[in-house]
Amino acid sequence: MDKKRCIVNFADREGWYADGQRRLAQACSQHFSGDFIAIDDYIAIGSPTHKHNPYAFKVYAIEHARNLGYTSILYVDSSIYPVKNIDTVFDHIEENGHLMQVAGHSVDRWCNDNARSYFNLSHEESATMELYSAGFTGLDLTNERSVEFLRLWKQAAIDGAFQGDW
């Protein structure tokens, strides 16, 4: 099966995030042979707002790209600015099924009690788990493990697992 690659980004229509999305799109046009999908409307992807369900838009953006027929998807935040060829990142995603960037913190530091309860984690358990940044997440959706991860991530968002303080 041929892989169809895209980078997807969600940014509110105004301010820093929109400016970052424009910079990202421009850089991707120079450093990426796949497609760039810029999203600026929650309704267009069926996502709750960030205020009502923090960061749910990321999983909805990935699903939107999947629904458009992309199989190899990299979600990136507006703060990212590529400076060299991105195709090698997709080679990694497709070889491994995913790409997740370690954020340099434990899950416990940024996990609220609501999320901890949803995932049945104690403070002690979450303190030993590495946190990954959803702002640079790649999934090969021809890989069953990645498909299952996306399903569980979306279900957690639907269930409100990420609502509340950090």
Short mmCIF file of N, CA, C and O in Angstrom, two decimals, residues 51-138:
data_model
loop_
_atom_site.label_atom_id
_atom_site.label_comp_id
_atom_site.label_asym_id
_atom_site.label_seq_id
_atom_site.Cartn_x
_atom_site.Cartn_y
_atom_site.Cartn_z
N LYS A 51 -11.09 25.44 25.08
CA LYS A 51 -11.62 25.85 26.39
C LYS A 51 -12.48 24.75 27.00
O LYS A 51 -12.44 24.52 28.21
N HIS A 52 -13.27 24.06 26.19
CA HIS A 52 -14.18 23.04 26.69
C HIS A 52 -13.55 21.66 26.83
O HIS A 52 -14.01 20.85 27.63
N ASN A 53 -12.52 21.39 26.04
CA ASN A 53 -11.86 20.08 26.11
C ASN A 53 -10.41 20.27 25.65
O ASN A 53 -10.11 20.12 24.46
N PRO A 54 -9.53 20.62 26.59
CA PRO A 54 -8.15 20.98 26.23
C PRO A 54 -7.45 19.95 25.34
O PRO A 54 -7.45 18.76 25.62
N TYR A 55 -6.90 20.46 24.26
CA TYR A 55 -6.06 19.72 23.32
C TYR A 55 -6.78 18.63 22.53
O TYR A 55 -6.15 17.90 21.77
N ALA A 56 -8.09 18.52 22.67
CA ALA A 56 -8.84 17.53 21.88
C ALA A 56 -8.70 17.80 20.39
O ALA A 56 -8.72 16.87 19.58
N PHE A 57 -8.52 19.06 20.03
CA PHE A 57 -8.41 19.41 18.60
C PHE A 57 -7.28 18.66 17.91
O PHE A 57 -7.34 18.43 16.70
N LYS A 58 -6.26 18.25 18.65
CA LYS A 58 -5.13 17.55 18.01
C LYS A 58 -5.57 16.20 17.47
O LYS A 58 -5.26 15.85 16.32
N VAL A 59 -6.27 15.44 18.25
CA VAL A 59 -6.73 14.12 17.78
C VAL A 59 -7.79 14.29 16.69
O VAL A 59 -7.82 13.52 15.72
N TYR A 60 -8.63 15.30 16.80
CA TYR A 60 -9.63 15.55 15.76
C TYR A 60 -8.95 15.98 14.45
O TYR A 60 -9.40 15.61 13.37
N ALA A 61 -7.88 16.74 14.54
CA ALA A 61 -7.14 17.15 13.34
C ALA A 61 -6.51 15.93 12.66
O ALA A 61 -6.54 15.81 11.43
N ILE A 62 -5.95 15.04 13.46
CA ILE A 62 -5.36 13.82 12.90
C ILE A 62 -6.44 12.98 12.22
O ILE A 62 -6.25 12.49 11.11
N GLU A 63 -7.58 12.84 12.87
CA GLU A 63 -8.67 12.07 12.27
C GLU A 63 -9.18 12.73 10.99
O GLU A 63 -9.55 12.04 10.04
N HIS A 64 -9.21 14.05 10.96
CA HIS A 64 -9.61 14.77 9.76
C HIS A 64 -8.68 14.40 8.60
O HIS A 64 -9.15 14.10 7.49
N ALA A 65 -7.38 14.42 8.85
CA ALA A 65 -6.41 14.04 7.82
C ALA A 65 -6.63 12.59 7.39
O ALA A 65 -6.58 12.27 6.19
N ARG A 66 -6.89 11.74 8.34
CA ARG A 66 -7.16 10.33 8.01
C ARG A 66 -8.38 10.21 7.12
O ARG A 66 -8.38 9.45 6.15
N ASN A 67 -9.43 10.96 7.44
CA ASN A 67 -10.66 10.92 6.64
C ASN A 67 -10.44 11.45 5.22
O ASN A 67 -11.21 11.12 4.32
N LEU A 68 -9.41 12.26 5.04
CA LEU A 68 -9.06 12.75 3.71
C LEU A 68 -8.21 11.74 2.92
O LEU A 68 -7.85 11.99 1.78
N GLY A 69 -7.89 10.62 3.56
CA GLY A 69 -7.16 9.55 2.88
C GLY A 69 -5.68 9.46 3.20
O GLY A 69 -4.98 8.63 2.62
N TYR A 70 -5.20 10.28 4.12
CA TYR A 70 -3.78 10.21 4.49
C TYR A 70 -3.56 9.03 5.42
O TYR A 70 -4.38 8.73 6.28
N THR A 71 -2.44 8.36 5.23
CA THR A 71 -2.12 7.19 6.05
C THR A 71 -0.94 7.44 6.98
O THR A 71 -0.79 6.77 7.99
N SER A 72 -0.10 8.38 6.63
CA SER A 72 1.08 8.71 7.42
C SER A 72 0.95 10.18 7.79
O SER A 72 1.07 11.07 6.93
N ILE A 73 0.67 10.43 9.07
CA ILE A 73 0.26 11.77 9.51
C ILE A 73 1.16 12.24 10.64
O ILE A 73 1.38 11.52 11.62
N LEU A 74 1.64 13.45 10.50
CA LEU A 74 2.43 14.09 11.55
C LEU A 74 1.68 15.33 12.02
O LEU A 74 1.46 16.25 11.24
N TYR A 75 1.24 15.31 13.29
CA TYR A 75 0.63 16.52 13.86
C TYR A 75 1.75 17.35 14.46
O TYR A 75 2.56 16.85 15.23
N VAL A 76 1.79 18.64 14.10
CA VAL A 76 2.78 19.54 14.67
C VAL A 76 2.11 20.81 15.17
O VAL A 76 1.18 21.32 14.56
N ASP A 77 2.60 21.31 16.28
CA ASP A 77 2.14 22.59 16.82
C ASP A 77 2.68 23.74 15.98
O ASP A 77 3.68 23.60 15.26
N SER A 78 2.06 24.88 16.13
CA SER A 78 2.44 26.08 15.37
C SER A 78 3.82 26.61 15.75
O SER A 78 4.39 27.41 15.02
N SER A 79 4.34 26.19 16.86
CA SER A 79 5.65 26.67 17.30
C SER A 79 6.81 25.99 16.58
O SER A 79 7.94 26.45 16.65
N ILE A 80 6.53 24.92 15.87
CA ILE A 80 7.58 24.16 15.20
C ILE A 80 7.92 24.82 13.87
O ILE A 80 7.04 25.28 13.14
N TYR A 81 9.22 24.85 13.58
CA TYR A 81 9.68 25.43 12.32
C TYR A 81 10.77 24.53 11.74
O TYR A 81 11.90 24.52 12.22
N PRO A 82 10.42 23.76 10.71
CA PRO A 82 11.41 22.86 10.13
C PRO A 82 12.49 23.63 9.37
O PRO A 82 12.20 24.61 8.69
N VAL A 83 13.72 23.14 9.50
CA VAL A 83 14.85 23.81 8.84
C VAL A 83 15.54 22.90 7.82
O VAL A 83 16.46 23.35 7.14
N LYS A 84 15.12 21.64 7.76
CA LYS A 84 15.66 20.75 6.74
C LYS A 84 14.59 19.73 6.36
O LYS A 84 13.48 19.73 6.92
N ASN A 85 14.89 18.85 5.45
CA ASN A 85 13.93 17.92 4.89
C ASN A 85 13.20 17.12 5.97
O ASN A 85 13.83 16.51 6.84
N ILE A 86 11.88 17.10 5.85
CA ILE A 86 11.03 16.42 6.84
C ILE A 86 10.72 14.98 6.40
O ILE A 86 10.25 14.18 7.19
N ASP A 87 10.98 14.67 5.16
CA ASP A 87 10.64 13.33 4.67
C ASP A 87 11.28 12.23 5.50
O ASP A 87 10.70 11.15 5.66
N THR A 88 12.46 12.47 6.05
CA THR A 88 13.11 11.45 6.88
C THR A 88 12.32 11.17 8.16
O THR A 88 12.36 10.06 8.68
N VAL A 89 11.59 12.17 8.66
CA VAL A 89 10.73 11.95 9.82
C VAL A 89 9.64 10.95 9.45
O VAL A 89 9.32 10.04 10.23
N PHE A 90 9.09 11.08 8.26
CA PHE A 90 8.06 10.15 7.81
C PHE A 90 8.62 8.76 7.56
O PHE A 90 7.92 7.76 7.79
N ASP A 91 9.86 8.68 7.12
CA ASP A 91 10.49 7.36 6.99
C ASP A 91 10.50 6.67 8.35
O ASP A 91 10.18 5.48 8.45
N HIS A 92 10.83 7.42 9.41
CA HIS A 92 10.84 6.86 10.77
C HIS A 92 9.43 6.43 11.18
O HIS A 92 9.25 5.34 11.74
N ILE A 93 8.46 7.28 10.94
CA ILE A 93 7.07 6.96 11.31
C ILE A 93 6.64 5.65 10.64
O ILE A 93 6.06 4.77 11.29
N GLU A 94 6.93 5.52 9.38
CA GLU A 94 6.49 4.35 8.63
C GLU A 94 7.28 3.09 8.98
O GLU A 94 6.74 1.98 8.95
N GLU A 95 8.53 3.24 9.37
CA GLU A 95 9.32 2.08 9.79
C GLU A 95 8.91 1.59 11.17
O GLU A 95 8.99 0.40 11.46
N ASN A 96 8.50 2.51 12.05
CA ASN A 96 8.21 2.17 13.44
C ASN A 96 6.72 2.20 13.79
O ASN A 96 6.36 1.80 14.89
N GLY A 97 5.90 2.72 12.91
CA GLY A 97 4.47 2.80 13.17
C GLY A 97 4.05 4.11 13.83
O GLY A 97 2.87 4.44 13.85
N HIS A 98 5.02 4.81 14.39
CA HIS A 98 4.70 6.06 15.09
C HIS A 98 5.99 6.84 15.35
O HIS A 98 7.09 6.31 15.22
N LEU A 99 5.80 8.06 15.76
CA LEU A 99 6.89 8.88 16.27
C LEU A 99 6.31 9.73 17.39
O LEU A 99 5.29 10.40 17.20
N MET A 100 6.93 9.64 18.55
CA MET A 100 6.49 10.44 19.69
C MET A 100 7.71 11.03 20.35
O MET A 100 8.68 10.34 20.61
N GLN A 101 7.63 12.32 20.60
CA GLN A 101 8.75 13.07 21.14
C GLN A 101 8.67 13.13 22.67
O GLN A 101 7.65 13.54 23.23
N VAL A 102 9.73 12.71 23.32
CA VAL A 102 9.79 12.80 24.78
C VAL A 102 9.82 14.28 25.16
O VAL A 102 10.57 15.07 24.58
N ALA A 103 8.99 14.66 26.11
CA ALA A 103 8.86 16.06 26.50
C ALA A 103 9.84 16.49 27.60
O ALA A 103 9.96 17.67 27.89
N GLY A 104 10.50 15.53 28.24
CA GLY A 104 11.48 15.87 29.27
C GLY A 104 10.89 16.00 30.66
O GLY A 104 11.56 16.53 31.56
N HIS A 105 9.68 15.54 30.86
CA HIS A 105 9.02 15.58 32.17
C HIS A 105 8.36 14.24 32.42
O HIS A 105 8.13 13.46 31.51
N SER A 106 7.98 14.02 33.67
CA SER A 106 7.17 12.85 33.97
C SER A 106 5.71 13.18 33.72
O SER A 106 5.31 14.35 33.72
N VAL A 107 4.91 12.17 33.49
CA VAL A 107 3.47 12.35 33.31
C VAL A 107 2.88 13.03 34.54
O VAL A 107 2.03 13.91 34.43
N ASP A 108 3.36 12.67 35.71
CA ASP A 108 2.79 13.20 36.95
C ASP A 108 2.85 14.72 37.03
O ASP A 108 1.94 15.35 37.55
N ARG A 109 3.90 15.31 36.50
CA ARG A 109 4.06 16.76 36.60
C ARG A 109 2.93 17.51 35.90
O ARG A 109 2.54 18.60 36.31
N TRP A 110 2.38 16.98 34.81
CA TRP A 110 1.37 17.68 34.02
C TRP A 110 0.02 16.97 34.00
O TRP A 110 -0.89 17.39 33.30
N CYS A 111 -0.12 15.92 34.77
CA CYS A 111 -1.35 15.12 34.76
C CYS A 111 -2.25 15.53 35.93
O CYS A 111 -1.83 15.49 37.08
N ASN A 112 -3.48 15.92 35.61
CA ASN A 112 -4.39 16.30 36.69
C ASN A 112 -5.08 15.06 37.27
O ASN A 112 -4.98 13.96 36.73
N ASP A 113 -5.77 15.26 38.37
CA ASP A 113 -6.43 14.13 39.04
C ASP A 113 -7.50 13.48 38.15
O ASP A 113 -7.70 12.27 38.21
N ASN A 114 -8.16 14.28 37.32
CA ASN A 114 -9.18 13.74 36.42
C ASN A 114 -8.55 12.73 35.45
O ASN A 114 -9.06 11.62 35.29
N ALA A 115 -7.46 13.10 34.82
CA ALA A 115 -6.79 12.20 33.87
C ALA A 115 -6.19 11.00 34.59
O ALA A 115 -6.27 9.87 34.11
N ARG A 116 -5.61 11.25 35.76
CA ARG A 116 -5.01 10.16 36.53
C ARG A 116 -6.08 9.12 36.89
O ARG A 116 -5.86 7.91 36.77
N SER A 117 -7.23 9.60 37.30
CA SER A 117 -8.33 8.70 37.64
C SER A 117 -8.83 7.94 36.40
O SER A 117 -9.06 6.73 36.47
N TYR A 118 -8.98 8.64 35.29
CA TYR A 118 -9.46 8.02 34.05
C TYR A 118 -8.56 6.85 33.64
O TYR A 118 -9.04 5.80 33.22
N PHE A 119 -7.26 7.06 33.75
CA PHE A 119 -6.30 6.03 33.34
C PHE A 119 -5.88 5.11 34.49
O PHE A 119 -5.01 4.27 34.33
N ASN A 120 -6.52 5.30 35.66
CA ASN A 120 -6.28 4.46 36.82
C ASN A 120 -4.79 4.46 37.21
O ASN A 120 -4.18 3.40 37.38
N LEU A 121 -4.23 5.67 37.32
CA LEU A 121 -2.82 5.83 37.67
C LEU A 121 -2.67 6.49 39.03
O LEU A 121 -3.37 7.45 39.34
N SER A 122 -1.77 5.99 39.81
CA SER A 122 -1.43 6.66 41.07
C SER A 122 -0.39 7.73 40.77
O SER A 122 0.24 7.74 39.71
N HIS A 123 -0.19 8.63 41.74
CA HIS A 123 0.88 9.62 41.59
C HIS A 123 2.23 8.92 41.42
O HIS A 123 3.05 9.35 40.60
N GLU A 124 2.43 7.85 42.16
CA GLU A 124 3.70 7.13 42.10
C GLU A 124 3.93 6.53 40.71
O GLU A 124 5.03 6.61 40.16
N GLU A 125 2.88 5.91 40.15
CA GLU A 125 3.02 5.32 38.81
C GLU A 125 3.28 6.40 37.76
O GLU A 125 4.16 6.25 36.91
N SER A 126 2.50 7.47 37.81
CA SER A 126 2.66 8.51 36.78
C SER A 126 3.99 9.25 36.92
O SER A 126 4.50 9.79 35.95
N ALA A 127 4.58 9.24 38.12
CA ALA A 127 5.89 9.87 38.31
C ALA A 127 7.01 9.10 37.62
O ALA A 127 8.07 9.66 37.33
N THR A 128 6.78 7.82 37.32
CA THR A 128 7.81 7.01 36.65
C THR A 128 7.61 6.93 35.14
O THR A 128 8.42 6.32 34.45
N MET A 129 6.55 7.56 34.63
CA MET A 129 6.24 7.50 33.20
C MET A 129 6.73 8.76 32.49
O MET A 129 6.49 9.87 32.96
N GLU A 130 7.39 8.59 31.35
CA GLU A 130 7.83 9.73 30.56
C GLU A 130 6.64 10.38 29.85
O GLU A 130 5.77 9.68 29.33
N LEU A 131 6.63 11.69 29.83
CA LEU A 131 5.60 12.45 29.13
C LEU A 131 6.04 12.65 27.68
O LEU A 131 7.20 12.94 27.41
N TYR A 132 5.11 12.46 26.77
CA TYR A 132 5.36 12.69 25.35
C TYR A 132 4.57 13.91 24.89
O TYR A 132 3.47 14.15 25.36
N SER A 133 5.14 14.65 23.96
CA SER A 133 4.50 15.86 23.46
C SER A 133 3.54 15.53 22.33
O SER A 133 3.94 15.01 21.30
N ALA A 134 2.27 15.87 22.53
CA ALA A 134 1.29 15.68 21.46
C ALA A 134 1.51 16.70 20.34
O ALA A 134 0.94 16.56 19.27
N GLY A 135 2.35 17.69 20.58
CA GLY A 135 2.63 18.73 19.59
C GLY A 135 3.59 18.31 18.49
O GLY A 135 3.86 19.08 17.59
N PHE A 136 4.08 17.08 18.56
CA PHE A 136 4.94 16.53 17.52
C PHE A 136 4.74 15.02 17.56
O PHE A 136 5.54 14.28 18.12
N THR A 137 3.62 14.59 16.98
CA THR A 137 3.20 13.19 17.05
C THR A 137 2.92 12.67 15.66
O THR A 137 2.11 13.25 14.93
N GLY A 138 3.59 11.59 15.31
CA GLY A 138 3.39 10.99 14.00
C GLY A 138 2.80 9.59 14.12
O GLY A 138 3.21 8.81 14.97
#
